PDB file of N, CA and C in Angstrom:
ATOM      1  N   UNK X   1     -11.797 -13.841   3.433  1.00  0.00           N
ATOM      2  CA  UNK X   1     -11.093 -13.754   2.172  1.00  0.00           C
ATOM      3  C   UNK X   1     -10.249 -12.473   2.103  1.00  0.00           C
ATOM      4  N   UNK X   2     -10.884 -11.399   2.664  1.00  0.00           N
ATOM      5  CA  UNK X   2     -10.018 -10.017   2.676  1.00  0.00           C
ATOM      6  C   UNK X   2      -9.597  -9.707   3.825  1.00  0.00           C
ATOM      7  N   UNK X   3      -8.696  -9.398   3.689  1.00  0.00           N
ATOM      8  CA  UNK X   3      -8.613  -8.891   5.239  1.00  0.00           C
ATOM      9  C   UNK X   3      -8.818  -7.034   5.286  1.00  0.00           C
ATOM     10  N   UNK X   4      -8.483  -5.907   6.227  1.00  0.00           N
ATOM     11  CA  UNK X   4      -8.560  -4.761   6.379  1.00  0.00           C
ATOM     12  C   UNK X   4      -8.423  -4.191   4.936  1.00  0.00           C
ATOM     13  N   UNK X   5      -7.322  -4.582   4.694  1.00  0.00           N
ATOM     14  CA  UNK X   5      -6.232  -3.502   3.794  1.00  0.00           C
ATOM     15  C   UNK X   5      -7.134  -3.917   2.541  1.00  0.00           C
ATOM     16  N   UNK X   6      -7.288  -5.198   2.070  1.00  0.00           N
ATOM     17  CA  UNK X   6      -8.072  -5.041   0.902  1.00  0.00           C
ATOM     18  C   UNK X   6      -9.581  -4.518   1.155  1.00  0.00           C
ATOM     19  N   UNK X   7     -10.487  -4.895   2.174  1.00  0.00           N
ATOM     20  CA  UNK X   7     -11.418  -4.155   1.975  1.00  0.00           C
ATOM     21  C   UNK X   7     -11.606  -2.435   1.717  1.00  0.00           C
ATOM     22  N   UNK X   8     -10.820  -2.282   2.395  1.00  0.00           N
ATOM     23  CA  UNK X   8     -10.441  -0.651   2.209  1.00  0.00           C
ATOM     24  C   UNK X   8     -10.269  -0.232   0.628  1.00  0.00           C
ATOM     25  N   UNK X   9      -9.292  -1.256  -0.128  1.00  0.00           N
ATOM     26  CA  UNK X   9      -8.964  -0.926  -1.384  1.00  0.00           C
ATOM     27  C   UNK X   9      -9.945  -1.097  -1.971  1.00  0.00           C
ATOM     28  N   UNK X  10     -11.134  -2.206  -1.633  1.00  0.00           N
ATOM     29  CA  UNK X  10     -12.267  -2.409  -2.670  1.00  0.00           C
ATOM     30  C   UNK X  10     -13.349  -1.515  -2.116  1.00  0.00           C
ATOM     31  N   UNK X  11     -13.245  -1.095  -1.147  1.00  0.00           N
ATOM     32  CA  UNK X  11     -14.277   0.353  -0.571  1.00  0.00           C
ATOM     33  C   UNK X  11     -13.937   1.323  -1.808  1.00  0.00           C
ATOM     34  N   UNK X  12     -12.780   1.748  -1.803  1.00  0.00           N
ATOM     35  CA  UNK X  12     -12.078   3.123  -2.518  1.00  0.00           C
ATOM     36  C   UNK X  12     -12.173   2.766  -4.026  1.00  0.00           C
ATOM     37  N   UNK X  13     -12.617   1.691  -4.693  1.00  0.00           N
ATOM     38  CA  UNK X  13     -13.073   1.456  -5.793  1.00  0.00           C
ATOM     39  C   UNK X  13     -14.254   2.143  -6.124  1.00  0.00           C
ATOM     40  N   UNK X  14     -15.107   1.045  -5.320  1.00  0.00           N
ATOM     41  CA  UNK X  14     -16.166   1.379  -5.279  1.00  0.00           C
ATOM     42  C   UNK X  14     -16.673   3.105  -4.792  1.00  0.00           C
ATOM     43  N   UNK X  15     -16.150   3.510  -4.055  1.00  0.00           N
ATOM     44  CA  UNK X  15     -15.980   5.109  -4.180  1.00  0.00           C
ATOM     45  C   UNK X  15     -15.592   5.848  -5.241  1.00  0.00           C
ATOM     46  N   UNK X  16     -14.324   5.453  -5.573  1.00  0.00           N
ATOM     47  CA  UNK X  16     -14.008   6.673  -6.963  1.00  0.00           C
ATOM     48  C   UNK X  16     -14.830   5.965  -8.059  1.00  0.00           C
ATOM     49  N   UNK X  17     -15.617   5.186  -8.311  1.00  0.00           N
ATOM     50  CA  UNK X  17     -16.483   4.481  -9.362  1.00  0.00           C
ATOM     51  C   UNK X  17     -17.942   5.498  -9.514  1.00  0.00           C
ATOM     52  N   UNK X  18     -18.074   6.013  -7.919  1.00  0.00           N
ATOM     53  CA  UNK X  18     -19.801   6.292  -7.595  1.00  0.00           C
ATOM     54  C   UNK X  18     -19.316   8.041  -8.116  1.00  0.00           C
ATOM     55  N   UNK X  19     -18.131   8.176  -7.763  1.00  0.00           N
ATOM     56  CA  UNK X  19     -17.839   9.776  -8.096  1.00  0.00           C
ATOM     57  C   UNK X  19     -17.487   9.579  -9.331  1.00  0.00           C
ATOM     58  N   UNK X  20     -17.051   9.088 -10.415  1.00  0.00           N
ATOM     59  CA  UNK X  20     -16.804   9.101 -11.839  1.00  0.00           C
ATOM     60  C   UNK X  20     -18.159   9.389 -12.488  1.00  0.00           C
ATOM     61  N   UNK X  21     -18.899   8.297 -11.758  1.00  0.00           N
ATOM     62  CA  UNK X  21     -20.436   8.221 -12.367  1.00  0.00           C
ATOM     63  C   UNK X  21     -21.404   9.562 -12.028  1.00  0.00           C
ATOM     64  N   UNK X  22     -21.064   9.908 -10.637  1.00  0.00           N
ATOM     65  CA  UNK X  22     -21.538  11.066 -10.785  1.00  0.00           C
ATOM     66  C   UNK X  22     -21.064  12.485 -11.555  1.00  0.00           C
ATOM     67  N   UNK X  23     -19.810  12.371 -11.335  1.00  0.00           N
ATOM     68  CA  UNK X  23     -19.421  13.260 -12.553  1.00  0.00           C
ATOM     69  C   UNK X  23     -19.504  13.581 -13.696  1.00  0.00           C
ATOM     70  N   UNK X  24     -19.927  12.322 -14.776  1.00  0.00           N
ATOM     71  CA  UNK X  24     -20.023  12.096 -15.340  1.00  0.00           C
ATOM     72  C   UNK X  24     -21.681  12.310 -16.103  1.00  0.00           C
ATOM     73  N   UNK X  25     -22.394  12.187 -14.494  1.00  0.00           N
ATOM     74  CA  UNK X  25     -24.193  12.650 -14.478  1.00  0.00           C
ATOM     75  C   UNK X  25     -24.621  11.786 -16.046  1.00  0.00           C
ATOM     76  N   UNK X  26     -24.124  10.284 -15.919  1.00  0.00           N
ATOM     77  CA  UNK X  26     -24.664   9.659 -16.700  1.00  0.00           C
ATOM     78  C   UNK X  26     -23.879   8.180 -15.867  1.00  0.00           C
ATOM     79  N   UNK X  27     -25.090   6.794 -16.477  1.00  0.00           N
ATOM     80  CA  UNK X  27     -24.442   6.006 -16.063  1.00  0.00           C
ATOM     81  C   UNK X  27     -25.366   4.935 -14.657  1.00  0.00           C
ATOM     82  N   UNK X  28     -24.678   4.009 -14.389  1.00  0.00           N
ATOM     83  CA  UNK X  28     -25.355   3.602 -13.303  1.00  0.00           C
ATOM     84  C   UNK X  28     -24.468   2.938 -12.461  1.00  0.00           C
ATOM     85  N   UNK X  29     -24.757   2.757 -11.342  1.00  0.00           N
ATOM     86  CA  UNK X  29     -23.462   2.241 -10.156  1.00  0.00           C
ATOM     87  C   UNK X  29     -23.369   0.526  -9.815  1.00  0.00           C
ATOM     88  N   UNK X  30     -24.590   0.086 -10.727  1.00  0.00           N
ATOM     89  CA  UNK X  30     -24.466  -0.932  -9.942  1.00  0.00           C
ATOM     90  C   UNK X  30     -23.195  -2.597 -10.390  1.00  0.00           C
ATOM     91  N   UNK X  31     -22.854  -2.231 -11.634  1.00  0.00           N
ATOM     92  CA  UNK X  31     -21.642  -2.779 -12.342  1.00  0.00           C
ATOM     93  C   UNK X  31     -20.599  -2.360 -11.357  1.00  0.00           C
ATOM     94  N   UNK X  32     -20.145  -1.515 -11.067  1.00  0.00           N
ATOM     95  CA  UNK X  32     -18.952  -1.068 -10.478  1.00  0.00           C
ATOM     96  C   UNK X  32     -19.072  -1.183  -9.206  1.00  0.00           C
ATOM     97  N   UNK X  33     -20.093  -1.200  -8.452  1.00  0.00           N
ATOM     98  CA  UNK X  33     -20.144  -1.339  -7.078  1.00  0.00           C
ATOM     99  C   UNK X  33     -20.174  -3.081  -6.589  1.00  0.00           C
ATOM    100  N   UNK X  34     -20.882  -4.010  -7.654  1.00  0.00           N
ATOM    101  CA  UNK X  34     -20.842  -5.084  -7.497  1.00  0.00           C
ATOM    102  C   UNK X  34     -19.208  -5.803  -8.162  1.00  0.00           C
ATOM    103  N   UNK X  35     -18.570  -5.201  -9.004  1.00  0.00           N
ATOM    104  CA  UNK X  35     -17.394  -5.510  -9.612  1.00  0.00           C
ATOM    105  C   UNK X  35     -16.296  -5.878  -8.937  1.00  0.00           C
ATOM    106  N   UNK X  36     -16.313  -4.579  -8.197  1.00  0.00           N
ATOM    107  CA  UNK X  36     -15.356  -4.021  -7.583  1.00  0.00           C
ATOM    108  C   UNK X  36     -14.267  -5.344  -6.770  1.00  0.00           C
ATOM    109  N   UNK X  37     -14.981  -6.122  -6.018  1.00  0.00           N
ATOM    110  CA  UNK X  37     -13.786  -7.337  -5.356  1.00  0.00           C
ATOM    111  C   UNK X  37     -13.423  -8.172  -6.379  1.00  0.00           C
ATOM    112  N   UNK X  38     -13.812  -8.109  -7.763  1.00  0.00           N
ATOM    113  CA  UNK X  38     -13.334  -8.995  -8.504  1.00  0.00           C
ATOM    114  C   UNK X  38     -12.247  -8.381  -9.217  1.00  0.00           C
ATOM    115  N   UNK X  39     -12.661  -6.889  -9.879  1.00  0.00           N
ATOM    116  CA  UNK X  39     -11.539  -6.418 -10.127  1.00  0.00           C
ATOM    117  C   UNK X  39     -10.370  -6.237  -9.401  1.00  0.00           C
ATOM    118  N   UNK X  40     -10.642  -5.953  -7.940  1.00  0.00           N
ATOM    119  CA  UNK X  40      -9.371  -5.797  -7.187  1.00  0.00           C
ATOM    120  C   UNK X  40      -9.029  -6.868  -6.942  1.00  0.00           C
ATOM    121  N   UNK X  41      -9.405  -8.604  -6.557  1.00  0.00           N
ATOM    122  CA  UNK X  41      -8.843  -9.652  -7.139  1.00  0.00           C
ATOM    123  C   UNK X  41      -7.888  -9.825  -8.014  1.00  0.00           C
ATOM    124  N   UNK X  42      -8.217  -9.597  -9.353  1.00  0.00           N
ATOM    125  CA  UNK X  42      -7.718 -10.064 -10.665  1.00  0.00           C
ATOM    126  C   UNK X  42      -6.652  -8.885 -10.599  1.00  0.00           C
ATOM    127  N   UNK X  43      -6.693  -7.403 -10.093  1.00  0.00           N
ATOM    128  CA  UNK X  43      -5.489  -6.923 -10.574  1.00  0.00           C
ATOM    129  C   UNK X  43      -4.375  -6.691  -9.508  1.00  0.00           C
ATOM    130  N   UNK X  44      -4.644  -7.584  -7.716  1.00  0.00           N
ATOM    131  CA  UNK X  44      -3.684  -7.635  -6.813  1.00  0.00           C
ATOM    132  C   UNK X  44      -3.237  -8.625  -6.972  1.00  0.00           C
ATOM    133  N   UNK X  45      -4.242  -9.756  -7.608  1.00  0.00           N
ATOM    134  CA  UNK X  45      -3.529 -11.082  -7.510  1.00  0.00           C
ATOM    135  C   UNK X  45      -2.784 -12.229  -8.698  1.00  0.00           C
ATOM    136  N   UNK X  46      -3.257 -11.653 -10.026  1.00  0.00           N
ATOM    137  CA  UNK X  46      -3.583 -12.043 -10.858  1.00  0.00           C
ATOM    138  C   UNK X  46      -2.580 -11.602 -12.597  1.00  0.00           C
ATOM    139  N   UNK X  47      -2.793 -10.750 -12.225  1.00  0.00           N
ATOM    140  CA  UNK X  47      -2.033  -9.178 -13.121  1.00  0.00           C
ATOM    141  C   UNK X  47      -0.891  -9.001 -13.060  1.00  0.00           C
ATOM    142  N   UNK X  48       0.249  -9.007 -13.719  1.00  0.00           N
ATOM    143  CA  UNK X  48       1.423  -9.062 -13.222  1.00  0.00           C
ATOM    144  C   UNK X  48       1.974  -7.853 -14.133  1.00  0.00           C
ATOM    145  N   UNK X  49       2.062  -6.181 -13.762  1.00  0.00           N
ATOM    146  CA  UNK X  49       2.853  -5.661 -15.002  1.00  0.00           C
ATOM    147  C   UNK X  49       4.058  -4.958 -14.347  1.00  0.00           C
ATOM    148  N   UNK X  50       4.835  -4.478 -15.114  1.00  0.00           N
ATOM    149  CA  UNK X  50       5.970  -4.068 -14.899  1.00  0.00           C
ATOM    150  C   UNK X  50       6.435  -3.057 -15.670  1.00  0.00           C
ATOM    151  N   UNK X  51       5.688  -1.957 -15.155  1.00  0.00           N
ATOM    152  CA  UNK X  51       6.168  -0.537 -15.869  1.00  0.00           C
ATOM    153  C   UNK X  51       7.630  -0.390 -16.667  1.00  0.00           C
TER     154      UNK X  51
END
């Protein structure tokens, strides 16, 4: 379903998600770590905006 380039993008989700949360020193990872290919789904494929 993904190839390289998106897994990478849904890695780096899931990364800046685990550092928000830790920054944040509240919270839990497992919404955002499980999310993550759906959100990057819905907003590479799905989402259409135009600054």
């Amino acid at each position: 379903m993904f190839d390289k380039v998106d897994q990478l993008a849904v890695n780096s989700i899931r990364t800046l998600s685990m550092d928000a949360i830790q920054k944040a020193n509240s919270g839990h990872p497992g919404l955002p770590l499980g999310a993550a290919p759906m959100a990057y789904t819905l907003w590479s494929r799905f989402f259409k905006c135009k600054p």
